PDB file of C-alpha atoms in Angstrom:
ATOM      1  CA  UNK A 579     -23.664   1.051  28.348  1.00 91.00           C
ATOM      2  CA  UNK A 580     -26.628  -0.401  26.441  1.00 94.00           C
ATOM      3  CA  UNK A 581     -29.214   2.324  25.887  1.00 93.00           C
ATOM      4  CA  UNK A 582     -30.906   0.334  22.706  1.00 95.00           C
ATOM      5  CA  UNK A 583     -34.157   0.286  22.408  1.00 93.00           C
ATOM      6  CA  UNK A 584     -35.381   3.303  23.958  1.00 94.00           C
ATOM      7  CA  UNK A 585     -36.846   6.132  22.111  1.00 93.00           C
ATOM      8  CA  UNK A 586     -33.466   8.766  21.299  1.00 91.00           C
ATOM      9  CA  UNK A 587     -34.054  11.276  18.976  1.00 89.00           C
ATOM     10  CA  UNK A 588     -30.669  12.678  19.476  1.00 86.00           C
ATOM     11  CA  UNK A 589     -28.702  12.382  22.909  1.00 86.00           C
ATOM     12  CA  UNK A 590     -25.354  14.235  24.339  1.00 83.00           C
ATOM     13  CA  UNK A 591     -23.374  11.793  25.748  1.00 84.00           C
ATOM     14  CA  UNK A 592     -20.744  14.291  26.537  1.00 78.00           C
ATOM     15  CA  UNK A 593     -23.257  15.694  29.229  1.00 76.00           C
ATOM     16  CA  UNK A 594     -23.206  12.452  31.123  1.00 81.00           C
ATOM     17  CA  UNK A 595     -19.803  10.403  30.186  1.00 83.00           C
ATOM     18  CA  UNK A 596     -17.385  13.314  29.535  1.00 81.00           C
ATOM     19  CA  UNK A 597     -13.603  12.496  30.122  1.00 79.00           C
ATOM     20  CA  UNK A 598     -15.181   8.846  31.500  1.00 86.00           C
ATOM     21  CA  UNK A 599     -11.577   6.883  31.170  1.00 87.00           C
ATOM     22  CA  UNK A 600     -13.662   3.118  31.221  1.00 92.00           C
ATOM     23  CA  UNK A 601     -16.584   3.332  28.941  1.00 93.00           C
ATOM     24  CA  UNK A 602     -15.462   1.200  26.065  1.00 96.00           C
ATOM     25  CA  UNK A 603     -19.050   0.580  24.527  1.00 97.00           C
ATOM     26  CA  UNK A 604     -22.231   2.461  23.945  1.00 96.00           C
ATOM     27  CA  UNK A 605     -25.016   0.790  22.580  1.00 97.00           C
ATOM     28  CA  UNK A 606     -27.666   3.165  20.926  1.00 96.00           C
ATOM     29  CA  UNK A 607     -29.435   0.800  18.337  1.00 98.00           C
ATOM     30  CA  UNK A 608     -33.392   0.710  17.911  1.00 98.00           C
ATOM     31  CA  UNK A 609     -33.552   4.233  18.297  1.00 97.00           C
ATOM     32  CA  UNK A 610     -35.071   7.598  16.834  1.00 96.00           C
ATOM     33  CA  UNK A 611     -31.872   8.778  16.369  1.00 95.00           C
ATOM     34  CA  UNK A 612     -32.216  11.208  13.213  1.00 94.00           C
ATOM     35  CA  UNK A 613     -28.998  13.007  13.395  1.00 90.00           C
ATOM     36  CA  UNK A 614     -25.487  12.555  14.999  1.00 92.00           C
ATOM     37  CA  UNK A 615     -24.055  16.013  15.613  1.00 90.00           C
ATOM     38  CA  UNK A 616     -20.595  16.982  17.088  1.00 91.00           C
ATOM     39  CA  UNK A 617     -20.446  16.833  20.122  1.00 91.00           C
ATOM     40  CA  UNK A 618     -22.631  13.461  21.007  1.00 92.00           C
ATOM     41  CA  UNK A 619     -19.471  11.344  21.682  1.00 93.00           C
ATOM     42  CA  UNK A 620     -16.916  14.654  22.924  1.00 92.00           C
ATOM     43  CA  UNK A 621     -14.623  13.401  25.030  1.00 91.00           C
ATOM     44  CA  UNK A 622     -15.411  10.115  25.462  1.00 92.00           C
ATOM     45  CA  UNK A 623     -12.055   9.176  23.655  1.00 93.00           C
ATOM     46  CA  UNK A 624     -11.770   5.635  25.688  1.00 95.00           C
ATOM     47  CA  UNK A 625     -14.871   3.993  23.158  1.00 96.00           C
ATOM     48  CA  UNK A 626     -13.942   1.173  21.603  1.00 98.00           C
ATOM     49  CA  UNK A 627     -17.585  -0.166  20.348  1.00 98.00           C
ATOM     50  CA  UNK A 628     -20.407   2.092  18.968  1.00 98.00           C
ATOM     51  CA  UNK A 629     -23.630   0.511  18.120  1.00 98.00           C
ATOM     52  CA  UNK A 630     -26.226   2.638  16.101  1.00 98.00           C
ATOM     53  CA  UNK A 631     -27.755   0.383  14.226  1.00 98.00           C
ATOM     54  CA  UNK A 632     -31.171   0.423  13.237  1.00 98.00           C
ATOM     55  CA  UNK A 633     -32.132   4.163  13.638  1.00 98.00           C
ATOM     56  CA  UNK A 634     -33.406   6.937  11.452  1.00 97.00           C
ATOM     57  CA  UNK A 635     -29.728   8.146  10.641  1.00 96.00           C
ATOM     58  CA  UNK A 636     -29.884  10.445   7.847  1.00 94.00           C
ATOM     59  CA  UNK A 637     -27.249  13.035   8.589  1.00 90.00           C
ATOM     60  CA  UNK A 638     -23.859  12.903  10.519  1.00 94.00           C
ATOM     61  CA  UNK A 639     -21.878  16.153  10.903  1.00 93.00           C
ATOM     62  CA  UNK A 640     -18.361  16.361  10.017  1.00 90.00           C
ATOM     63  CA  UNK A 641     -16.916  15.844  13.389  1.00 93.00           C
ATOM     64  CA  UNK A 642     -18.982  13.537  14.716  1.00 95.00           C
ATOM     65  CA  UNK A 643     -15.763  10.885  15.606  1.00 97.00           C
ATOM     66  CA  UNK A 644     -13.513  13.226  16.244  1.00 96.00           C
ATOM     67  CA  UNK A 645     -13.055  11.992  19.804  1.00 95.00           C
ATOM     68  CA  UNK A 646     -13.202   8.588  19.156  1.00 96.00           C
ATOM     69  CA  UNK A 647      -9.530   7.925  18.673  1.00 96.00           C
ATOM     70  CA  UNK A 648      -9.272   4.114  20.170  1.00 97.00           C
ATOM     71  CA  UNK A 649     -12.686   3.023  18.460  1.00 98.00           C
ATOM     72  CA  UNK A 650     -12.289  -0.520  17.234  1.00 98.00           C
ATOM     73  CA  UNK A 651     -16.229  -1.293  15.743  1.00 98.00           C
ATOM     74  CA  UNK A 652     -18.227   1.494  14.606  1.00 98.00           C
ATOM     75  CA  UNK A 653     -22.016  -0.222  13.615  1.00 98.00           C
ATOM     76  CA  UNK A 654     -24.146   2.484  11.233  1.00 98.00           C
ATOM     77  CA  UNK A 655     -25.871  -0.698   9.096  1.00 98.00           C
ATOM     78  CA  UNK A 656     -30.041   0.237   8.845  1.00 98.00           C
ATOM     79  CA  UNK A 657     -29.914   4.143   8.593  1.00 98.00           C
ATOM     80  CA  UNK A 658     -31.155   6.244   6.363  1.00 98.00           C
ATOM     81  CA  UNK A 659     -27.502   7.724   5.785  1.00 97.00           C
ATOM     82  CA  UNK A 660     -27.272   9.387   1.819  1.00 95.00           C
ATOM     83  CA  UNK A 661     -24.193  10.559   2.044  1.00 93.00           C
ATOM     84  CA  UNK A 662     -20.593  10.544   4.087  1.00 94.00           C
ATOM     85  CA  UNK A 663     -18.002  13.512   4.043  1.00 92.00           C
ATOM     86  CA  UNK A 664     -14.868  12.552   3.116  1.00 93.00           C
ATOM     87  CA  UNK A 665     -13.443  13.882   6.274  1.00 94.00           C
ATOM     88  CA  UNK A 666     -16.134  11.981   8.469  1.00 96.00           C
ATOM     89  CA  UNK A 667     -13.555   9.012   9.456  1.00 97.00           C
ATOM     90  CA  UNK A 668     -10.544  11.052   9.633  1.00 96.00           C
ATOM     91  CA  UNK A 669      -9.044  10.448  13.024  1.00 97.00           C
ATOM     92  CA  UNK A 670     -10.419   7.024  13.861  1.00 98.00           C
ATOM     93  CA  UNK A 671      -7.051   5.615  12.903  1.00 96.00           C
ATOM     94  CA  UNK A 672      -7.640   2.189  15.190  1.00 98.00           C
ATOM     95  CA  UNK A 673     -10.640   1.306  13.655  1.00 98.00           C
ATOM     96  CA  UNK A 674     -11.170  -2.421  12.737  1.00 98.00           C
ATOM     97  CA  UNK A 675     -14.925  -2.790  11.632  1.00 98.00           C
ATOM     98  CA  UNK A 676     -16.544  -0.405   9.614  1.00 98.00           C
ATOM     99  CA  UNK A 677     -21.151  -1.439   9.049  1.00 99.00           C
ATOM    100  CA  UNK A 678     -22.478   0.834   7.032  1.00 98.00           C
ATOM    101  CA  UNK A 679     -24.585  -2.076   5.313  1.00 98.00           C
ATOM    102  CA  UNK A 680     -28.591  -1.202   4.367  1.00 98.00           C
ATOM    103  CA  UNK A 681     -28.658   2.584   3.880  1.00 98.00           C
ATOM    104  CA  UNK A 682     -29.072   4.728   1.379  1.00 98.00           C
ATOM    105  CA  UNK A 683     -25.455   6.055   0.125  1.00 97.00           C
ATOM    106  CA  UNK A 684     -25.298   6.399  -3.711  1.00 96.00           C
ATOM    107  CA  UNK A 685     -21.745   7.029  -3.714  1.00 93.00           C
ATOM    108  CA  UNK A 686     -18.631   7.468  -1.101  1.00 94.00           C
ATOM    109  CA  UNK A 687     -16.074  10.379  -1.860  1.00 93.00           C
ATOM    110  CA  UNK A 688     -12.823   8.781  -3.085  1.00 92.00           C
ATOM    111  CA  UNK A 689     -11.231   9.589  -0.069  1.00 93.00           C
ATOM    112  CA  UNK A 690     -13.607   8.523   2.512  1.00 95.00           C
ATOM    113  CA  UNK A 691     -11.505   5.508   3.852  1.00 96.00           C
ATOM    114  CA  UNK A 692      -8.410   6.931   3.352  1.00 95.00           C
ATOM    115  CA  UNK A 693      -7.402   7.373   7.136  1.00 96.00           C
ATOM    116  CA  UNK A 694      -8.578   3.615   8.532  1.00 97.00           C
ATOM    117  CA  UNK A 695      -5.320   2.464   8.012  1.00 97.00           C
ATOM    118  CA  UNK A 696      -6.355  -0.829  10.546  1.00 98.00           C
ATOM    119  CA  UNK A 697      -9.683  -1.309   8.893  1.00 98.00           C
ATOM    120  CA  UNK A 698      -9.809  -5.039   8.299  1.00 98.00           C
ATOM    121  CA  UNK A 699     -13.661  -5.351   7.911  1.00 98.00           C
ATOM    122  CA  UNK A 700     -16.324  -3.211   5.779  1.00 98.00           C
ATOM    123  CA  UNK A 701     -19.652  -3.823   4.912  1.00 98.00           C
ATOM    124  CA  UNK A 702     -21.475  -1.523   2.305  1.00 98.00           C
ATOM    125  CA  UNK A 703     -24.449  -3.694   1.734  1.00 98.00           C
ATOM    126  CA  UNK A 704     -27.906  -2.641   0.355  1.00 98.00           C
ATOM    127  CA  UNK A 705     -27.091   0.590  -0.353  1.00 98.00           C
ATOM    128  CA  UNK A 706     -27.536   2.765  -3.925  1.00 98.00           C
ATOM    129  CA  UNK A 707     -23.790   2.888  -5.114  1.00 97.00           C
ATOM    130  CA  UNK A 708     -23.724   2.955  -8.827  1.00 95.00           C
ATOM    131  CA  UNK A 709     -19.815   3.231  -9.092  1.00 92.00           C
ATOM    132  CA  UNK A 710     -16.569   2.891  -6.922  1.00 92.00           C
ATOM    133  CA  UNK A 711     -14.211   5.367  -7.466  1.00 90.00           C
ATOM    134  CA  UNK A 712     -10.312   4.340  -8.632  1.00 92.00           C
ATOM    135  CA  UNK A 713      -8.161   4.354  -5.505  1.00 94.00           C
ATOM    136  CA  UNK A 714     -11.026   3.760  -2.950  1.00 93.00           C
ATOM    137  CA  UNK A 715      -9.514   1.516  -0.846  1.00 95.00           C
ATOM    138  CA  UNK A 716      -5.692   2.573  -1.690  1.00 94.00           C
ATOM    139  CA  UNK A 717      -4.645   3.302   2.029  1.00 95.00           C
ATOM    140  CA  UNK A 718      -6.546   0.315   2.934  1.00 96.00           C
ATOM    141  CA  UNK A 719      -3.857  -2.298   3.153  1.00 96.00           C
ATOM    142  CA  UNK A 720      -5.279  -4.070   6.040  1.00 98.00           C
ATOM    143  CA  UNK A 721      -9.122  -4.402   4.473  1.00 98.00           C
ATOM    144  CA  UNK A 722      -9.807  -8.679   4.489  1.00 98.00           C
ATOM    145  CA  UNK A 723     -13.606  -8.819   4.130  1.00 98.00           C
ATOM    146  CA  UNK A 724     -15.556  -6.166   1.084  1.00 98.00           C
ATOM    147  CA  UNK A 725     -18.812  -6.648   0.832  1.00 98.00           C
ATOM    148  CA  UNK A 726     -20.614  -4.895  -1.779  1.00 98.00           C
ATOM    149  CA  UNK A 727     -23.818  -6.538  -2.573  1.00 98.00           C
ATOM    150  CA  UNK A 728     -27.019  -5.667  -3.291  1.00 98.00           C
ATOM    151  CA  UNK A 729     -25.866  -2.427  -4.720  1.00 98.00           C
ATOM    152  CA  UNK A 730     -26.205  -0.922  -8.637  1.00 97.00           C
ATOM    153  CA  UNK A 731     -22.699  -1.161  -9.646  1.00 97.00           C
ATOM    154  CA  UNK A 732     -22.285  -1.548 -13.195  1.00 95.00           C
ATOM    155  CA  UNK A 733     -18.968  -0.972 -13.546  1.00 91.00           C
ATOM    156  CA  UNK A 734     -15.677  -2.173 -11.879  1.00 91.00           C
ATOM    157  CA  UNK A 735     -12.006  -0.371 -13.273  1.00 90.00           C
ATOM    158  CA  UNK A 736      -8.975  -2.394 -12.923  1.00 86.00           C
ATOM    159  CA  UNK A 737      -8.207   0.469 -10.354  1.00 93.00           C
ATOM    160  CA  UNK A 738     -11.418  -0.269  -8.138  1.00 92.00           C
ATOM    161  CA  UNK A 739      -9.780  -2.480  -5.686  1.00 94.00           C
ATOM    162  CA  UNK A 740      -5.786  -0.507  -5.688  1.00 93.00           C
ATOM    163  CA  UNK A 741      -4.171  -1.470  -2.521  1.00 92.00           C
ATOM    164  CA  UNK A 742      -6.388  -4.405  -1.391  1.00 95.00           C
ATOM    165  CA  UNK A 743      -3.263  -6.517  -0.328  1.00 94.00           C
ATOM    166  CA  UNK A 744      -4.609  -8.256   2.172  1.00 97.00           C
ATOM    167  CA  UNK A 745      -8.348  -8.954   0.336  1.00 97.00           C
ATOM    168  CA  UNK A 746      -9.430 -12.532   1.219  1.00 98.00           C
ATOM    169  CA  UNK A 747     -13.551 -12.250   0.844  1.00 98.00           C
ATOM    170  CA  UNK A 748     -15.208 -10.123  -1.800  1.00 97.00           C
ATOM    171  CA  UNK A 749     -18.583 -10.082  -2.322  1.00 98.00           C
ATOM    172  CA  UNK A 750     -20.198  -8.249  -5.521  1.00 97.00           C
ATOM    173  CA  UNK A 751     -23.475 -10.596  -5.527  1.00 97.00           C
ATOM    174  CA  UNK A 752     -26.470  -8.686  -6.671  1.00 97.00           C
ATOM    175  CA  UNK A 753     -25.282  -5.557  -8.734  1.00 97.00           C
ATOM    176  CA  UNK A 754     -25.863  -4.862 -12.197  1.00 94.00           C
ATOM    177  CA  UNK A 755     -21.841  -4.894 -13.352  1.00 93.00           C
ATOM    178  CA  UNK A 756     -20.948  -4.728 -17.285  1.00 87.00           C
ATOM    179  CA  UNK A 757     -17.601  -5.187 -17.114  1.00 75.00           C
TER     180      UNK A 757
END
């Protein structure tokens, strides 16, 4: 379902789609969306693709995902998005592509990624992060492709990238690292 470019400032898609069994994309970019609250994707657990790019994303409560067990792509690049719980991902198990690329995060809670044990892909571009945390990725044995540009990081442990076995393309272009 492509609902992009309309003018959402928040929508309930559990009113209209609830226990739909086909629906495996939703397409919600170019929107007002301001918040994502708890119960916009309830039982809709057949998603596969979310778009919600290029909204006015500042806030997304805790259980926002909860449903969306067999999500593959999950798009939140060009938000507004300061911070993410460390619970926030916690039962999208299956997902593959992670955008959170040109928001305003200015750091990620060590444990953030912890549960996306199939995440091959995330982007975390033009954001404010000064620092990753040791063990950020360590459950994140599938991860290929880290991009971390355009950031402030100025500082990079030998523990910063701890379980990246499968790390072919890292990209740390346009930080301020020191060592």
């Amino acid at each position: 379902i492509k609902l992009k470019l309309n003018q959402f400032e928040a929508i309930d898609l559990q009113n209209y789609f609830y226990n739909n069994k086909k629906l495996e994309l939703i397409d919600l970019s170019v929107n007002k969306m301001v918040n994502l609250s708890a119960t916009t994707f309830k039982g809709i657990q057949s998603l596969k693709n979310v778009d919600l790019k290029f909204n006015l994303m500042a806030k997304i409560e805790e259980n926002s995902f909860d449903d969306l067990v067999n999500l593959k792509e999950l798009d939140l690049s060009w938000n507004r998005i300061e911070n993410l719980s460390e619970n926030l991902f916690e039962k999208l198990e299956n997902l593959e592509i992670l955008d959170l690329s040109e928001n305003q995060l200015v750091e990620v809670p060590t444990e953030t990624f912890w549960s996306l044990k199939n995440l091959n892909s995330l982007n975390l571009n033009g954001n404010n992060l000064t620092s990753l945390a040791d063990n950020q990725f360590l459950h994140n044995k599938k991860l290929s492709l880290l991009i971390l540009s355009n950031n402030k990081i100025t500082e990079i442990t030998a523990k910063s990238f701890s379980g990246l076995e499968k790390l072919s393309y890292l990209s740390l272009w346009l930080n301020e690292v020191r060592k």
